Amino acid sequence: MGEAQVSLEHLFRVFTKPEHKDSKLAQIEQHLSDNILDFLSQHVVTKKTSLEEVEKDFSNSKVPESPEFVSTHAESLLDKLVAHSVNTYSPTFIGHMTSALPYFHLPLSKLMVGLNQNLVKIETSKAFTPLERQVIGMMHNLVYDQPESFYDEHLHSAAHSLGAFCSGGTIANITALWVARNKLLGPQKGFAGVARAGLAAAYRFHNINNVGIMCSKRGHYSLSKAVDVLGIGREQLLTLPAPNQTLDPEKALRAGKRYQEEGNKLLAIVGVGGTTETGHVDPLNELADVAKELGCWFHVDAAWGGATLFSSRYRDRLKGIERADSVTIDAHKQMYVPMGAGMALFKDPENANTVRHHAQYILREGSKDLGATTLEGSRNGMAMMVYSALHIFGRKGYELLIDSSIDKAHDFSAMINKAQDFELTTTPTLSLLTYRVCPAEIQQILKTASPSMQKAINEKIDALVVAVQKQQREAGKSFVSRTRLEAPDYPSQCITVFRVVLANPLTSHNDLAAILAEQHIIAKKTKAWRSLIDFVNSNDMQSIA
Ligand SMILES: *Cc1c(COP(=O)(O)O)cnc(C)c1O
């Protein structure tokens, strides 16, 4: 069934010959190019098939013995893979940072895949390397706004790097903190530097107990991976409580001083430019002062929020980002580039040299090979997609997209404030917000309830929010995510909330109204709603009071 001949001739054809224009593969391509939304609505439906059912289609651990015809295979992909994929283009899919893509990426990605350049070294990416350097330069300029002479000198310099292009925010954060670590524990008289001698030798030489990184509890979990791979250990990620969702500069200063007094070195403070859960921005300017006073590196994780810099109206929300030693920005988030495009930018173009590696057959000294200062080795030409998006949208185009996302978040938060049985938990700084469903009468009771009563009621509301979120997802019409947060009103407790990311330009006011209405209908039908009301009216409540 669909088995192809095992012959070199057949395999040569697979390498070189386009599929027949009526083949399944060609049909898929045609349908995708004619109308991607139609293709998705026909194929990508969040069917009620359980994950376990889908896993059955992917359970054979044996490599197939014989080749398959490409078209037969394409057919099976449609059935098994595409049919159960998530429609990230849907205007009512507002739970995550992954959204619709502009159509031009589809044909352009063919160019990227077809050319198959490898950015690790010039010999396999002669034009792509300068292009990538330019992209990094443009983003550097957006953040740091240095004079033209600065970019003339450094953009294509073999001895400098304005940043590192990589697969995403996680690698960008690791790269930035890797550079910071190697700089802090760099070579000096009597010590070869951490890159050569290792961490144990570095601690002995400096006579310190530990090296740590500070952020708020809202810092992304990639920071925890970073301290792990950098060898300084997860316990040395100092996460300060953030009842207001941001890192308090005074508390950061105090915690930093204490850490240093205990015989440790503070490697970096990480400010977040748009937290993943609520979109809050840490007070970057104040944190830059704190980092200066503590004498440590200042990194800004703007994986999500960095693109806000395109907006004249909202770029001030990231004020102070230009003082960061390094900045992470994901192009695959608010820059609408396909998955796999992150960047770490360095204020000082010398700094990347702390991680420079050389190898004999590639990455020779003095070469402009990007692989010498990137964590990843072989890399695709994804920078081209960023380059194209930057040109096709332009700063002003991005500005419109960013402004309209943030405006939409304000619109949605106004709708939530007006809706009877909902309450807003965090107002949007960027295009994220959190809220929860809660019967109006219980909102009133909560206001005057004792802390222990609030705690008991909030736990019941948590169950309601979870039930609504799950049932809405299972119904398959829309998707809102959920998370747990410290909320200002309940300082000693985390509450469960809906989390919304308004990134998809196709999402309309009516879509948002429908999502809220659906949640209301679901909520009132749940057992959790009933049990919440009964609980509040019961003797249990009186006994807690
Ligand atoms: C998304 C995100 C990351 C991680 O980026 P990936 O591209 O998923 O690796 C890190 N930090 C923040 C603030 C993010 O929003």
Coordinates of C-alpha atoms and ligand atoms in Angstrom, one line a residue:
M1 CA 0.0 0.0 0.0
G2 CA 1.7 3.2 -1.2
E3 CA 5.0 1.4 -1.2
A4 CA 7.6 2.7 -3.6
Q5 CA 10.4 0.8 -5.2
V6 CA 13.7 0.6 -3.3
S7 CA 16.0 1.8 -5.9
L8 CA 18.5 4.6 -6.3
E9 CA 16.6 5.8 -9.3
H10 CA 13.5 6.3 -7.3
L11 CA 15.4 8.1 -4.6
F12 CA 17.1 10.4 -7.2
R13 CA 13.6 11.3 -8.4
V14 CA 12.6 12.1 -4.8
F15 CA 15.5 14.5 -4.6
T16 CA 15.1 16.2 -7.9
K17 CA 11.7 16.0 -9.4
P18 CA 8.7 18.0 -8.4
E19 CA 5.5 16.1 -7.7
H20 CA 3.0 15.8 -10.5
K21 CA 0.7 18.7 -10.5
D22 CA -2.3 16.6 -9.6
S23 CA -0.6 14.7 -6.8
K24 CA -1.8 15.0 -3.3
L25 CA 1.2 17.0 -2.3
A26 CA 0.6 19.5 -5.1
Q27 CA -3.1 19.7 -4.2
I28 CA -2.2 20.5 -0.6
E29 CA 0.2 23.2 -1.7
Q30 CA -2.4 24.7 -4.1
H31 CA -5.1 24.7 -1.5
L32 CA -2.7 26.3 1.1
S33 CA -1.7 29.0 -1.4
D34 CA -5.2 29.7 -2.7
N35 CA -6.8 30.2 0.7
I36 CA -4.9 29.3 3.9
L37 CA -7.9 30.1 6.2
D38 CA -10.1 27.8 4.1
F39 CA -7.4 25.1 4.3
L40 CA -7.2 25.4 8.0
S41 CA -10.9 25.4 8.5
Q42 CA -11.2 22.2 6.4
H43 CA -8.3 20.4 7.9
V44 CA -7.3 21.8 11.2
V45 CA -10.1 21.4 13.6
T46 CA -9.7 20.9 17.3
K47 CA -11.6 17.6 17.0
K48 CA -12.7 16.0 20.2
T49 CA -10.2 13.3 19.7
S50 CA -8.3 12.7 22.9
L51 CA -4.6 13.0 23.1
E52 CA -4.5 9.2 23.8
E53 CA -6.4 8.6 20.6
V54 CA -3.9 10.7 18.6
E55 CA -1.0 8.9 20.3
K56 CA -2.2 5.7 18.8
D57 CA -1.4 7.0 15.4
F58 CA 2.2 7.7 16.5
S59 CA 2.9 4.6 18.5
N60 CA 5.0 2.5 16.1
S61 CA 8.6 2.7 17.2
K62 CA 10.0 0.9 14.2
V63 CA 11.6 2.7 11.2
P64 CA 9.5 1.8 8.2
E65 CA 11.4 -0.7 6.1
S66 CA 10.5 0.4 2.6
P67 CA 10.1 3.9 1.0
E68 CA 6.6 5.3 0.6
F69 CA 5.4 7.5 -2.3
V70 CA 5.5 11.1 -1.4
S71 CA 1.9 11.6 -2.3
T72 CA 0.7 8.6 -0.2
H73 CA 2.7 10.0 2.6
A74 CA 1.2 13.5 2.2
E75 CA -2.3 11.9 2.4
S76 CA -1.4 10.2 5.7
L77 CA -0.1 13.4 7.1
L78 CA -3.4 15.1 6.3
D79 CA -5.2 12.4 8.2
K80 CA -3.0 11.8 11.2
L81 CA -1.3 15.1 11.7
V82 CA -3.0 18.1 10.1
A83 CA -6.5 16.9 11.1
H84 CA -5.6 17.0 14.8
S85 CA -3.5 20.1 14.8
V86 CA -4.4 23.2 16.7
N87 CA -5.8 26.1 14.7
T88 CA -3.5 28.8 15.9
Y89 CA -5.0 31.1 13.2
S90 CA -8.4 31.0 14.8
P91 CA -9.5 34.5 16.0
T92 CA -11.0 32.9 19.1
F93 CA -7.7 31.1 20.0
I94 CA -6.6 33.8 22.5
G95 CA -4.9 31.7 25.1
H96 CA -1.3 31.6 24.0
M97 CA 1.5 33.7 22.4
T98 CA 1.3 31.7 19.2
S99 CA -1.1 33.2 16.6
A100 CA -1.8 33.6 12.9
L101 CA 1.0 34.3 10.5
P102 CA 1.0 36.7 7.6
Y103 CA 0.6 34.7 4.4
F104 CA 3.9 35.8 2.8
H105 CA 5.8 33.5 5.2
L106 CA 4.5 30.5 3.4
P107 CA 6.2 31.0 0.0
L108 CA 9.2 32.7 1.6
S109 CA 9.8 29.7 3.8
K110 CA 10.0 27.6 0.7
L111 CA 12.9 29.8 -0.4
M112 CA 14.6 29.4 3.0
V113 CA 14.1 25.6 3.0
G114 CA 15.0 25.3 -0.7
L115 CA 18.3 27.2 -0.4
N116 CA 19.1 25.3 2.8
Q117 CA 21.9 27.7 4.0
N118 CA 23.7 26.9 7.2
L119 CA 24.4 30.1 9.2
V120 CA 27.1 28.4 11.3
K121 CA 29.8 29.5 8.9
I122 CA 30.2 31.8 5.9
E123 CA 31.2 29.0 3.6
T124 CA 27.6 27.7 3.7
S125 CA 25.8 31.1 4.0
K126 CA 27.7 33.8 2.1
A127 CA 24.7 36.1 1.7
F128 CA 22.6 35.0 4.7
T129 CA 25.4 35.8 7.2
P130 CA 25.5 39.5 6.3
L131 CA 21.7 39.5 6.2
E132 CA 21.5 38.0 9.7
R133 CA 24.0 40.5 11.0
Q134 CA 21.9 43.3 9.5
V135 CA 18.7 42.0 11.2
I136 CA 20.5 41.9 14.5
G137 CA 21.8 45.4 13.8
M138 CA 18.3 46.7 13.1
M139 CA 17.0 45.2 16.3
H140 CA 20.0 46.5 18.2
N141 CA 19.2 49.9 16.8
L142 CA 15.6 49.6 17.9
V143 CA 16.6 48.9 21.5
Y144 CA 19.9 50.9 21.9
D145 CA 19.6 53.6 19.2
Q146 CA 23.3 54.1 18.8
P147 CA 24.7 56.6 16.2
E148 CA 25.2 55.5 12.6
S149 CA 29.0 55.4 13.1
F150 CA 28.6 52.7 15.7
Y151 CA 26.7 50.4 13.3
D152 CA 29.2 51.2 10.5
E153 CA 32.0 50.0 12.7
H154 CA 30.3 46.9 14.3
L155 CA 27.6 45.5 12.1
H156 CA 29.9 43.4 10.0
S157 CA 33.0 43.4 12.2
A158 CA 34.7 40.0 12.6
A159 CA 35.8 40.9 16.0
H160 CA 32.4 42.1 17.4
S161 CA 28.9 40.9 17.7
L162 CA 25.7 43.0 18.3
G163 CA 23.8 39.9 19.2
A164 CA 23.0 36.2 18.5
F165 CA 20.2 34.9 16.4
C166 CA 18.8 31.7 17.8
S167 CA 15.7 29.5 17.9
G168 CA 13.8 31.4 20.6
G169 CA 13.7 33.2 23.9
T170 CA 14.9 30.3 25.9
I171 CA 18.2 30.0 24.0
A172 CA 18.4 33.8 23.8
N173 CA 18.2 34.1 27.6
I174 CA 20.7 31.3 28.1
T175 CA 23.1 32.9 25.6
A176 CA 22.8 36.3 27.3
L177 CA 23.5 34.9 30.7
W178 CA 26.3 32.7 29.4
V179 CA 28.0 35.8 28.1
A180 CA 27.4 37.5 31.5
R181 CA 28.8 34.6 33.4
N182 CA 31.9 34.4 31.3
K183 CA 32.5 38.1 31.7
L184 CA 32.0 38.1 35.5
L185 CA 34.3 35.1 35.9
G186 CA 36.6 35.9 33.0
P187 CA 40.3 35.4 32.7
Q188 CA 42.6 37.5 34.9
K189 CA 46.1 37.1 36.4
G190 CA 46.3 33.7 38.1
F191 CA 43.0 32.4 36.6
A192 CA 42.3 31.2 33.1
G193 CA 38.6 32.1 33.3
V194 CA 35.5 30.1 33.8
A195 CA 35.2 29.1 30.2
R196 CA 38.5 27.2 30.4
A197 CA 38.9 26.3 34.1
G198 CA 35.3 25.6 35.0
L199 CA 33.0 26.8 37.8
A200 CA 34.7 25.0 40.6
A201 CA 38.0 26.7 39.9
A202 CA 36.2 30.0 39.5
Y203 CA 34.6 29.7 42.9
R204 CA 38.0 28.7 44.5
F205 CA 39.8 31.6 42.8
H206 CA 37.2 34.2 43.8
N207 CA 36.7 32.6 47.2
I208 CA 32.9 32.7 46.8
N209 CA 30.1 30.3 47.8
N210 CA 27.8 30.8 44.9
V211 CA 26.9 32.9 41.9
G212 CA 23.2 33.9 41.5
I213 CA 20.7 35.5 39.3
M214 CA 17.8 37.6 40.5
C215 CA 14.3 38.1 39.0
S216 CA 10.7 38.2 40.2
K217 CA 8.5 35.2 40.6
R218 CA 7.0 36.1 37.3
G219 CA 10.3 35.5 35.5
H220 CA 10.0 32.9 32.7
Y221 CA 11.0 29.3 33.5
S222 CA 13.7 29.5 30.9
L223 CA 15.7 31.4 33.5
S224 CA 15.6 28.4 35.7
K225 CA 16.9 26.3 32.8
A226 CA 19.6 28.9 32.3
V227 CA 21.0 28.7 35.8
D228 CA 20.8 24.9 35.5
V229 CA 22.8 24.6 32.2
L230 CA 25.2 27.4 33.3
G231 CA 26.1 25.2 36.2
I232 CA 25.2 27.8 38.9
G233 CA 22.2 25.8 40.1
R234 CA 18.5 26.4 40.3
E235 CA 18.7 27.3 44.0
Q236 CA 20.7 30.3 42.9
L237 CA 17.9 31.8 40.9
L238 CA 16.7 34.3 43.5
T239 CA 13.0 34.8 42.7
L240 CA 11.4 37.6 44.7
P241 CA 7.7 37.6 45.4
A242 CA 5.7 39.9 43.1
P243 CA 2.2 40.6 44.5
N244 CA 2.0 43.5 41.9
Q245 CA 3.4 41.2 39.2
T246 CA 6.7 43.1 39.0
L247 CA 10.1 43.1 40.6
D248 CA 10.3 45.8 43.4
P249 CA 13.6 47.7 42.9
E250 CA 14.0 48.4 46.6
K251 CA 13.5 44.8 47.6
A252 CA 15.8 43.7 44.8
L253 CA 18.5 46.0 46.1
R254 CA 18.2 44.7 49.6
A255 CA 18.1 41.1 48.5
G256 CA 21.1 41.6 46.3
K257 CA 23.2 43.2 49.0
R258 CA 22.3 40.5 51.4
Y259 CA 23.3 37.9 48.9
Q260 CA 26.6 39.6 48.3
E261 CA 27.3 39.9 52.0
E262 CA 26.8 36.2 52.4
G263 CA 29.9 35.6 50.3
N264 CA 28.3 35.2 46.9
K265 CA 28.5 37.0 43.6
L266 CA 25.4 38.4 42.0
L267 CA 25.7 37.6 38.3
A268 CA 22.7 39.4 36.9
I269 CA 19.3 41.0 37.6
V270 CA 16.8 40.0 35.0
G271 CA 14.0 42.5 34.3
V272 CA 11.0 41.2 32.3
G273 CA 9.6 43.3 29.5
G274 CA 6.2 41.8 29.3
T275 CA 5.8 38.8 31.6
T276 CA 4.4 35.6 30.0
E277 CA 1.5 35.4 32.4
T278 CA 0.2 38.9 32.6
G279 CA 2.3 41.1 30.3
H280 CA 3.5 43.3 33.1
V281 CA 6.8 45.2 32.6
D282 CA 9.3 45.4 35.5
P283 CA 10.5 48.9 36.3
L284 CA 13.4 48.6 34.0
N285 CA 14.9 52.0 34.6
E286 CA 15.0 51.6 38.4
L287 CA 16.3 48.1 38.0
A288 CA 19.1 49.4 35.8
D289 CA 20.1 51.6 38.8
V290 CA 19.9 48.7 41.1
A291 CA 22.2 46.6 38.9
K292 CA 24.6 49.4 38.7
E293 CA 24.7 49.8 42.4
L294 CA 25.2 46.1 42.9
G295 CA 27.8 46.0 40.2
C296 CA 26.0 43.2 38.2
W297 CA 24.8 42.6 34.7
F298 CA 21.4 43.8 33.7
H299 CA 19.4 41.5 31.3
V300 CA 16.0 42.3 30.0
D301 CA 13.8 39.5 28.9
A302 CA 11.6 41.1 26.3
A303 CA 10.9 37.9 24.4
W304 CA 7.2 38.9 24.3
G305 CA 7.2 42.6 24.8
G306 CA 10.2 43.7 22.8
A307 CA 8.2 44.5 19.7
T308 CA 6.4 47.2 21.7
L309 CA 9.4 49.3 20.8
F310 CA 8.0 49.7 17.3
S311 CA 5.1 51.7 18.8
S312 CA 5.6 55.5 19.4
R313 CA 2.6 55.4 21.6
Y314 CA 3.6 52.5 23.8
R315 CA 7.4 52.2 23.6
D316 CA 7.8 54.2 26.9
R317 CA 6.4 51.2 28.7
L318 CA 9.8 49.6 28.2
K319 CA 11.7 52.7 29.4
G320 CA 15.1 51.7 30.7
I321 CA 15.5 48.7 28.3
E322 CA 18.2 50.7 26.5
R323 CA 20.3 50.5 29.7
A324 CA 20.4 46.7 29.7
D325 CA 23.6 44.9 29.0
S326 CA 21.6 42.3 27.0
V327 CA 18.1 42.0 25.7
T328 CA 16.1 39.0 24.6
I329 CA 13.5 39.5 21.8
D330 CA 11.5 36.7 20.1
A331 CA 10.5 37.4 16.5
H332 CA 8.1 34.5 16.6
K333 CA 5.9 36.2 19.0
Q334 CA 4.8 39.8 18.4
M335 CA 6.8 40.1 15.1
Y336 CA 4.6 37.4 13.5
V337 CA 7.5 35.3 12.2
P338 CA 7.2 31.5 12.1
M339 CA 8.3 29.6 15.1
G340 CA 12.0 29.4 15.7
A341 CA 13.2 33.0 15.7
G342 CA 14.8 34.5 18.8
M343 CA 17.5 37.1 19.4
A344 CA 19.9 38.0 22.2
L345 CA 21.2 41.6 21.7
F346 CA 24.3 42.9 23.4
K347 CA 24.8 46.6 24.2
D348 CA 28.5 46.3 24.1
P349 CA 29.7 44.6 20.9
E350 CA 32.8 43.3 22.7
N351 CA 30.9 41.2 25.1
A352 CA 30.1 38.2 22.9
N353 CA 33.8 37.6 22.7
T354 CA 33.7 36.1 26.2
V355 CA 32.0 33.0 24.6
R356 CA 33.9 32.9 21.3
H357 CA 35.0 29.5 20.2
H358 CA 37.3 28.5 17.5
A359 CA 37.6 25.2 15.6
Q360 CA 40.1 24.2 13.0
Y361 CA 37.9 23.2 10.1
I362 CA 35.4 26.0 10.6
L363 CA 35.2 29.1 12.8
R364 CA 38.8 30.0 12.1
E365 CA 40.2 33.0 13.9
G366 CA 39.4 36.2 12.2
S367 CA 36.5 34.7 10.2
K368 CA 33.0 36.2 10.3
D369 CA 31.4 32.8 11.1
L370 CA 28.4 33.4 13.3
G371 CA 28.9 30.0 14.8
A372 CA 31.9 31.3 16.8
T373 CA 29.7 33.1 19.3
T374 CA 26.3 31.3 19.1
L375 CA 25.3 28.5 21.4
E376 CA 23.7 26.6 18.6
G377 CA 25.7 25.1 15.8
S378 CA 24.0 24.5 12.5
R379 CA 21.2 26.9 12.0
N380 CA 18.7 27.7 9.2
G381 CA 18.2 31.0 7.5
M382 CA 15.3 32.0 9.7
A383 CA 16.8 35.5 9.9
M384 CA 15.5 36.0 6.3
M385 CA 11.9 35.7 7.6
V386 CA 12.6 38.5 10.1
Y387 CA 14.4 40.5 7.4
S388 CA 11.4 40.2 5.1
A389 CA 8.8 40.9 7.8
L390 CA 10.8 44.0 8.8
H391 CA 10.6 45.3 5.2
I392 CA 7.1 44.2 4.4
F393 CA 5.6 45.7 7.6
G394 CA 8.1 48.4 8.2
R395 CA 8.3 50.1 11.6
K396 CA 4.9 51.8 11.0
G397 CA 3.2 48.6 10.1
Y398 CA 4.4 46.9 13.2
E399 CA 3.3 50.0 15.2
L400 CA -0.2 49.5 13.9
L401 CA -0.3 45.9 14.8
I402 CA 1.1 46.5 18.3
D403 CA -1.2 49.4 19.0
S404 CA -4.2 47.5 17.9
S405 CA -3.4 44.5 20.1
I406 CA -3.0 46.7 23.1
D407 CA -6.1 48.7 22.3
K408 CA -8.0 45.4 21.9
A409 CA -6.8 44.3 25.3
H410 CA -8.2 47.5 26.8
D411 CA -11.4 46.9 25.0
F412 CA -11.6 43.4 26.4
S413 CA -10.8 44.5 29.9
A414 CA -13.6 47.1 29.7
M415 CA -16.0 44.4 28.6
I416 CA -14.9 42.2 31.6
N417 CA -15.4 45.1 34.0
K418 CA -18.9 45.7 32.7
A419 CA -19.9 42.0 32.7
Q420 CA -21.7 41.1 35.9
D421 CA -20.1 37.8 36.9
F422 CA -16.5 38.5 35.9
E423 CA -13.7 40.3 37.6
L424 CA -10.5 41.6 36.1
T425 CA -7.4 40.4 37.9
T426 CA -4.7 42.3 36.1
T427 CA -5.2 45.2 33.7
P428 CA -3.2 45.2 30.5
T429 CA 0.2 46.9 30.3
L430 CA 0.7 45.2 27.0
S431 CA -1.7 42.9 25.2
L432 CA -2.2 40.4 28.0
L433 CA -4.7 40.4 30.7
T434 CA -6.1 38.0 33.3
Y435 CA -9.5 37.7 34.8
R436 CA -11.9 35.3 36.4
V437 CA -15.5 34.3 36.6
C438 CA -17.1 35.0 39.9
P439 CA -20.8 35.5 40.7
A440 CA -21.5 39.2 41.4
E441 CA -22.9 38.6 44.9
I442 CA -19.8 36.7 45.8
Q443 CA -17.6 39.5 44.6
Q444 CA -19.4 41.7 47.2
I445 CA -19.0 39.2 50.0
L446 CA -15.3 38.8 49.2
K447 CA -14.7 42.5 49.7
T448 CA -15.5 42.4 53.4
A449 CA -14.7 38.8 54.2
S450 CA -11.9 37.9 56.7
P451 CA -8.6 36.6 55.2
S452 CA -9.5 33.0 56.1
M453 CA -12.9 33.3 54.5
Q454 CA -11.4 34.9 51.4
K455 CA -9.0 32.0 51.2
A456 CA -11.8 29.4 51.4
I457 CA -14.0 31.2 48.9
N458 CA -11.1 31.7 46.5
E459 CA -10.4 28.0 46.5
K460 CA -13.9 27.4 45.4
I461 CA -13.6 30.0 42.7
D462 CA -10.4 28.4 41.5
A463 CA -12.3 25.2 40.9
L464 CA -14.9 27.1 39.0
V465 CA -12.3 28.8 36.8
V466 CA -10.6 25.5 36.1
A467 CA -13.9 23.8 35.2
V468 CA -14.9 26.6 32.8
Q469 CA -11.5 26.8 31.1
K470 CA -11.5 23.0 30.5
Q471 CA -15.1 22.8 29.2
Q472 CA -14.6 25.8 26.9
R473 CA -11.4 24.2 25.5
E474 CA -13.2 20.9 25.0
A475 CA -16.1 22.5 23.3
G476 CA -13.6 23.5 20.6
K477 CA -14.9 26.9 19.6
S478 CA -12.5 29.1 21.5
F479 CA -9.4 28.8 23.7
V480 CA -8.4 30.9 26.7
S481 CA -5.6 29.6 28.9
R482 CA -5.3 29.7 32.7
T483 CA -2.6 30.3 35.2
R484 CA -2.1 30.9 39.0
L485 CA -1.1 34.2 40.3
E486 CA -0.5 36.2 43.5
A487 CA -3.2 38.9 43.3
P488 CA -2.9 42.2 45.1
D489 CA -6.2 41.7 46.9
Y490 CA -5.1 38.4 48.4
P491 CA -1.5 38.8 49.2
S492 CA -1.0 35.4 50.9
Q493 CA -2.7 33.3 48.3
C494 CA -2.4 32.4 44.7
I495 CA -5.6 32.4 42.7
T496 CA -6.5 30.7 39.4
V497 CA -7.3 33.1 36.6
F498 CA -8.1 33.0 32.9
R499 CA -5.2 34.3 30.8
V500 CA -5.7 36.0 27.5
V501 CA -3.1 37.0 24.9
L502 CA -4.5 39.4 22.3
A503 CA -2.0 38.9 19.4
N504 CA -4.1 37.7 16.5
P505 CA -5.0 40.7 14.3
L506 CA -8.0 38.8 13.1
T507 CA -9.6 38.7 16.5
S508 CA -12.6 41.1 16.6
H509 CA -14.7 42.8 19.3
N510 CA -17.5 40.4 18.6
D511 CA -15.2 37.4 19.0
L512 CA -14.3 38.6 22.4
A513 CA -17.9 39.2 23.4
A514 CA -18.7 35.7 22.2
I515 CA -15.9 34.1 24.3
L516 CA -17.1 35.9 27.4
A517 CA -20.7 35.0 26.8
E518 CA -19.8 31.3 26.3
Q519 CA -17.8 31.3 29.5
H520 CA -20.8 32.7 31.3
I521 CA -23.1 30.1 30.0
I522 CA -20.7 27.3 30.8
A523 CA -20.0 28.7 34.3
K524 CA -23.6 28.8 35.3
K525 CA -24.1 25.1 34.3
T526 CA -21.2 23.8 36.3
K527 CA -21.4 22.0 39.6
A528 CA -18.6 24.3 40.8
W529 CA -20.9 27.4 40.4
R530 CA -23.6 25.7 42.5
S531 CA -21.2 24.5 45.1
L532 CA -19.6 27.9 45.4
I533 CA -23.0 29.6 46.1
D534 CA -24.1 26.8 48.5
F535 CA -20.8 27.1 50.3
V536 CA -21.1 30.8 50.8
N537 CA -24.6 30.4 52.2
S538 CA -23.8 27.4 54.4
N539 CA -22.8 27.0 58.0
D540 CA -19.3 26.1 56.9
M541 CA -18.8 29.8 56.0
Q542 CA -20.2 30.9 59.3
S543 CA -17.8 28.6 61.2
I544 CA -14.8 30.0 59.3
A545 CA -15.9 33.5 60.1
Ligands
LIG1 C1 8.1 33.1 25.4 C2 9.0 33.7 26.4 C3 10.3 33.1 26.7 C4 10.7 31.8 26.0 O1 10.8 31.9 24.7 P1 10.8 30.6 23.7 O2 10.8 31.3 22.4 O3 9.5 29.9 24.0 O4 12.0 29.8 24.0 C5 11.1 33.7 27.6 N1 10.7 34.8 28.3 C6 9.5 35.4 28.1 C7 9.2 36.6 28.8 C8 8.6 34.8 27.1 O5 7.4 35.4 26.9

